[in-house]
Amino acid sequence: MKVAVIGATGYTGMLLLRLLEGHPRVSDLLAVSSSKPGEPIDSEDPGLGGVSGKYALSGGVFLTTDRTAELKPDVVFSALPHLASARVCAPFFGNTVVIDLSADFRIKDRAIFAQAYGQEPPRPDLLDQAVYGLAEWHTEAIRRADLIANPGCYTTCSLTPLLPLYRDGVVTGRAIISAVSGISGAGKKTDLKYSLVERAESVVLYSPGHQHRHSQEIETELRFVAPDASVLFNPHLVPMKRSMEATLVVDLAPGKTLADAEVSWRSAYAGRPFVRYTGARMPASGEVWGSNRCDFGAQQDGQSLIISSVLDNLVKGASGQAVQNMNLRFGFDETLGLPLSNQV
Ligand SMILES: NC(=O)c1ccc[n+]([C@@H]2O[C@H](COP(=O)([O-])OP(=O)(O)OC[C@H]3O[C@@H](n4cnc5c(N)ncnc54)[C@H](OP(=O)(O)O)[C@@H]3O)[C@@H](O)[C@H]2O)c1
């Protein structure tokens, strides 16, 4: 299979190249960059240790989008910022499968998208055909999709435990989410507030409540299964490079207990290797670092359920889930080319 990665110099783009390099069904890799066309791929990412034969079509250098379209890839991953992604991917829509890591196709309601991103969705004409790429939740739709909107990292971390509970009526009302993320979640930016001196030995709450765009994304998906659901989402930056933890506090519906929640999770995730319920033991983010897993534990406190969910924002929260979606879409085993164990 011939695979292109657009935005290949960014954090999620670089990780996509590494995962796809090891993927047994990928024969050709096209790395696309707007800022480095013609430059050797390993000059941007010396950690690659050289480029393999999978880059033969491009001679081991970054390509332009136009040249990539001429080479007719079977699938395109867009690892671009929101709004840029829908614009840059225009030549591929309708011609190849597009897996978009940005938010451009995640929210179908135009007003909610505008509330989160400050303008209308960039390609409203394509929203109906876009499938939200939460791999364990929309599996069957993903298998048939030509445009997959890969979810956000906080969103995957929160929705994975919450969706089955709201769908099955085990919990009700508002979910209070307090989350911490590593700094790579903000992308490969040169910005003082993401520098080592500013962030080391320091934790900060940012974009509380509905100011953070993932708040609308989480609510949108929850309301498909429980129209009255809402979230209060408070994200924090912590001095880690990667990974995240979300503490989710929800009210159990009358008569429901943790045991009902466990039944719900088992029915949703039995046989799915990338989601693990750890019981009363709360998992640490280091346990999933570098893996494509989302692990979560839970305890009951009175009529509240306290859940702790962890994942690596760059893997299950972005590039790993994107490759998992490619596997589903092309009929491969969903684990192909993806790490199940942590890499610490
Ligand atoms: N970081 C995470 O944990 C994470 C998790 C889930 C989803 N995401 C989403 O994934 C996407 C990529 O995130 P990232 O963290 O990899 O970002 P990043 O490190 O900032 O990289 C984005 C890349 O996109 C290209 N680019 C930037 N501005 C552009 C523009 N205006 N027009 C065209 N290309 C542009 C650049 O690559 P070239 O110079 O090579 O073109 C840049 O390296 C974003 O939409 C982000 O929200 C990120």
mmCIF file of C-alpha atoms and ligand atoms in Angstrom, residues 7-13 32-36 79-82 84 87-88 101-103 106 151-153 184-189 313-314 317-318, ligand 1:
data_model
loop_
_atom_site.group_PDB
_atom_site.id
_atom_site.type_symbol
_atom_site.label_atom_id
_atom_site.label_comp_id
_atom_site.label_asym_id
_atom_site.label_seq_id
_atom_site.Cartn_x
_atom_site.Cartn_y
_atom_site.Cartn_z
ATOM 1 C CA GLY A 7 2.600 17.735 7.873
ATOM 2 C CA ALA A 8 5.358 15.161 8.241
ATOM 3 C CA THR A 9 7.705 17.447 10.208
ATOM 4 C CA GLY A 10 5.279 17.891 13.144
ATOM 5 C CA TYR A 11 5.073 15.643 16.204
ATOM 6 C CA THR A 12 2.146 13.506 15.061
ATOM 7 C CA GLY A 13 3.440 13.433 11.473
ATOM 8 C CA VAL A 32 4.872 15.663 2.638
ATOM 9 C CA SER A 33 6.086 18.971 3.995
ATOM 10 C CA SER A 34 5.162 22.552 3.086
ATOM 11 C CA SER A 35 8.280 23.959 4.775
ATOM 12 C CA LYS A 36 10.939 21.402 3.709
ATOM 13 C CA ALA A 79 -1.235 15.800 10.473
ATOM 14 C CA LEU A 80 -1.909 19.509 9.913
ATOM 15 C CA PRO A 81 -3.418 22.190 12.160
ATOM 16 C CA HIS A 82 -7.194 22.636 12.028
ATOM 17 C CA ALA A 84 -5.242 24.265 7.211
ATOM 18 C CA ARG A 87 -7.683 23.230 2.614
ATOM 19 C CA VAL A 88 -4.422 21.365 1.954
ATOM 20 C CA LEU A 101 -5.853 14.179 12.612
ATOM 21 C CA SER A 102 -7.121 17.754 12.833
ATOM 22 C CA ALA A 103 -10.540 18.869 14.088
ATOM 23 C CA ARG A 106 -14.947 16.076 13.963
ATOM 24 C CA PRO A 151 -10.490 12.294 17.527
ATOM 25 C CA GLY A 152 -8.590 14.593 19.856
ATOM 26 C CA CYS A 153 -6.366 13.151 22.593
ATOM 27 C CA SER A 184 3.744 17.671 23.080
ATOM 28 C CA GLY A 185 -0.067 17.944 23.074
ATOM 29 C CA ALA A 186 0.417 21.546 21.933
ATOM 30 C CA GLY A 187 2.461 20.523 18.865
ATOM 31 C CA LYS A 188 5.996 21.438 17.800
ATOM 32 C CA LYS A 189 5.761 25.131 18.601
ATOM 33 C CA ASN A 313 -1.452 11.658 23.463
ATOM 34 C CA LEU A 314 0.729 11.053 20.407
ATOM 35 C CA GLY A 317 -4.477 10.042 21.257
ATOM 36 C CA ALA A 318 -3.377 10.730 17.652
HETATM 37 N N1 LIG B 1 0.086 16.781 19.487
HETATM 38 C C1 LIG B 1 -0.905 15.997 19.913
HETATM 39 O O1 LIG B 1 -0.829 15.381 20.998
HETATM 40 C C2 LIG B 1 -2.148 15.820 19.088
HETATM 41 C C3 LIG B 1 -3.103 14.873 19.505
HETATM 42 C C4 LIG B 1 -4.276 14.682 18.746
HETATM 43 C C5 LIG B 1 -4.474 15.458 17.610
HETATM 44 N N2 LIG B 1 -3.547 16.382 17.240
HETATM 45 C C6 LIG B 1 -3.823 17.165 16.023
HETATM 46 O O2 LIG B 1 -2.950 16.714 14.993
HETATM 47 C C7 LIG B 1 -2.608 17.803 14.138
HETATM 48 C C8 LIG B 1 -1.070 17.907 14.105
HETATM 49 O O3 LIG B 1 -0.629 18.133 15.435
HETATM 50 P P1 LIG B 1 0.922 18.177 15.809
HETATM 51 O O4 LIG B 1 0.976 18.178 17.296
HETATM 52 O O5 LIG B 1 1.675 17.164 15.049
HETATM 53 O O6 LIG B 1 1.293 19.653 15.271
HETATM 54 P P2 LIG B 1 2.723 20.254 14.927
HETATM 55 O O7 LIG B 1 3.787 19.511 15.658
HETATM 56 O O8 LIG B 1 2.595 21.707 15.159
HETATM 57 O O9 LIG B 1 2.882 19.947 13.366
HETATM 58 C C9 LIG B 1 1.969 20.391 12.383
HETATM 59 C C10 LIG B 1 2.671 20.420 11.023
HETATM 60 O O10 LIG B 1 1.751 20.941 10.071
HETATM 61 C C11 LIG B 1 2.449 21.744 9.126
HETATM 62 N N3 LIG B 1 1.827 23.075 9.146
HETATM 63 C C12 LIG B 1 1.787 23.943 10.167
HETATM 64 N N4 LIG B 1 1.065 25.036 9.829
HETATM 65 C C13 LIG B 1 0.640 24.840 8.575
HETATM 66 C C14 LIG B 1 -0.155 25.594 7.685
HETATM 67 N N5 LIG B 1 -0.663 26.772 8.023
HETATM 68 N N6 LIG B 1 -0.392 25.108 6.444
HETATM 69 C C15 LIG B 1 0.109 23.906 6.095
HETATM 70 N N7 LIG B 1 0.869 23.153 6.913
HETATM 71 C C16 LIG B 1 1.121 23.609 8.148
HETATM 72 C C17 LIG B 1 3.882 21.776 9.519
HETATM 73 O O11 LIG B 1 4.511 20.741 8.776
HETATM 74 P P3 LIG B 1 5.320 21.013 7.404
HETATM 75 O O12 LIG B 1 6.137 22.226 7.643
HETATM 76 O O13 LIG B 1 6.087 19.773 7.255
HETATM 77 O O14 LIG B 1 4.251 21.215 6.345
HETATM 78 C C18 LIG B 1 3.868 21.366 10.976
HETATM 79 O O15 LIG B 1 5.063 20.720 11.337
HETATM 80 C C19 LIG B 1 -3.285 19.056 14.722
HETATM 81 O O16 LIG B 1 -4.487 19.303 14.054
HETATM 82 C C20 LIG B 1 -3.537 18.656 16.180
HETATM 83 O O17 LIG B 1 -4.623 19.340 16.760
HETATM 84 C C21 LIG B 1 -2.387 16.561 17.929
#
